[in-house]
Amino acid sequence: MLWYSKCNTEHSLVLQWGTRPPLGGDVDLKAIASDQRCDCFTGADLSALVREASINALRQQLSTSPPDSPVSGSSAGIQVSRQHFETAFQKVRSSVSVKDQITYEALRISLNQ
């Protein structure tokens, strides 16, 4: 079954579990989780957001490295900043529509009775 939650605390936990490389000091996972752009995000959507932000950080690192420097297999020196998340929000969208969200909530309520 699809994991879906309106709880910002659960959102921030999913974001925290999936965040590698390390976060920059300007990143507040609770603020990102409570951002209205995350309202209908599933666990997979949150994971995609973190992955996209990490890719943005890697792209920035590669674009600022000298062309002749060897590319390391590690993420040493790469940090995901708030700006990387902002850029990721432009690309990552919720996979659950508001209509689907209402349907899932009604299903959850009917199964709990």
Coordinates of C-alpha atoms in Angstrom, one line a residue:
M1 CA 0.0 0.0 0.0
L2 CA 1.1 3.5 -0.7
W3 CA 2.7 5.4 2.2
Y4 CA 1.1 8.8 2.6
S5 CA 1.1 11.1 5.6
K6 CA 0.1 14.6 6.4
C7 CA 2.4 14.6 9.4
N8 CA 5.3 17.0 9.0
T9 CA 7.3 15.1 11.7
E10 CA 7.1 12.0 9.6
H11 CA 8.1 13.9 6.5
S12 CA 11.2 15.4 8.2
L13 CA 12.2 11.9 9.5
V14 CA 12.0 10.5 5.9
L15 CA 14.0 13.4 4.7
Q16 CA 16.6 12.9 7.4
W17 CA 17.0 9.1 6.8
G18 CA 17.6 9.6 3.1
T19 CA 20.1 12.5 3.2
R20 CA 23.6 11.7 2.1
P21 CA 25.8 13.6 1.4
P22 CA 25.7 15.8 4.5
L23 CA 23.4 18.8 4.8
G24 CA 24.7 22.3 4.9
G25 CA 24.1 24.5 7.9
D26 CA 21.4 26.4 6.1
V27 CA 19.1 23.4 5.7
D28 CA 16.2 22.9 8.1
L29 CA 14.5 19.6 7.4
K30 CA 11.5 20.5 9.6
A31 CA 11.0 23.6 7.5
I32 CA 11.3 21.7 4.3
A33 CA 8.9 19.0 5.6
S34 CA 6.3 21.7 6.6
D35 CA 6.7 23.5 3.2
Q36 CA 3.3 23.4 1.5
R37 CA 5.0 22.0 -1.6
C38 CA 5.4 18.8 0.4
D39 CA 1.7 18.6 1.3
C40 CA 0.8 15.5 -0.8
F41 CA 4.3 14.0 -0.9
T42 CA 4.7 10.2 -0.4
G43 CA 7.8 8.6 1.1
A44 CA 9.0 8.0 -2.5
D45 CA 8.4 11.7 -3.4
L46 CA 10.4 12.9 -0.4
S47 CA 13.2 10.5 -1.3
A48 CA 13.1 11.9 -4.9
L49 CA 13.4 15.4 -3.5
V50 CA 16.5 14.5 -1.4
R51 CA 18.0 12.6 -4.4
E52 CA 17.5 15.6 -6.7
A53 CA 18.9 18.0 -4.2
S54 CA 22.0 15.8 -3.8
I55 CA 22.4 15.6 -7.6
N56 CA 22.2 19.4 -7.7
A57 CA 25.0 19.6 -5.1
L58 CA 27.1 17.1 -7.1
R59 CA 26.5 19.1 -10.3
Q60 CA 27.6 22.3 -8.6
Q61 CA 30.7 20.6 -7.2
L62 CA 31.7 19.2 -10.6
S63 CA 31.1 22.5 -12.4
T64 CA 33.4 24.3 -9.9
S65 CA 36.2 21.7 -10.0
P66 CA 39.1 22.2 -12.3
P67 CA 38.7 20.1 -15.5
D68 CA 41.9 18.2 -14.9
S69 CA 41.1 17.2 -11.3
P70 CA 40.3 13.6 -10.8
V71 CA 36.7 12.9 -9.9
S72 CA 36.6 11.0 -6.6
G73 CA 34.1 8.2 -5.9
S74 CA 33.3 9.7 -2.5
S75 CA 31.0 12.6 -1.6
A76 CA 33.8 14.3 0.4
G77 CA 33.4 18.0 0.4
I78 CA 29.8 17.9 -1.0
Q79 CA 27.1 19.4 1.1
V80 CA 23.4 19.8 0.2
S81 CA 22.3 23.4 0.7
R82 CA 18.9 25.0 1.0
Q83 CA 19.3 26.3 -2.5
H84 CA 19.9 22.7 -3.8
F85 CA 16.5 21.8 -2.2
E86 CA 14.8 24.9 -3.8
T87 CA 16.1 23.9 -7.2
A88 CA 14.9 20.3 -6.5
F89 CA 11.4 21.6 -5.7
Q90 CA 11.2 23.0 -9.2
K91 CA 11.6 19.5 -10.7
V92 CA 10.1 17.1 -8.1
R93 CA 6.3 17.0 -7.9
S94 CA 3.9 15.0 -5.7
S95 CA 2.8 11.7 -7.2
V96 CA -0.5 11.9 -5.4
S97 CA -3.1 14.3 -6.5
V98 CA -5.5 16.0 -4.1
K99 CA -8.3 13.8 -5.5
D100 CA -6.2 10.7 -4.8
Q101 CA -5.3 12.0 -1.3
I102 CA -9.0 12.3 -0.5
T103 CA -9.7 8.8 -1.8
Y104 CA -6.8 7.3 0.3
E105 CA -8.0 9.1 3.4
A106 CA -11.5 7.8 3.0
L107 CA -10.1 4.3 2.4
R108 CA -7.9 4.6 5.6
I109 CA -10.9 5.6 7.6
S110 CA -13.1 2.8 6.3
L111 CA -10.4 0.2 7.0
N112 CA -10.0 1.4 10.6
Q113 CA -13.7 1.0 11.4

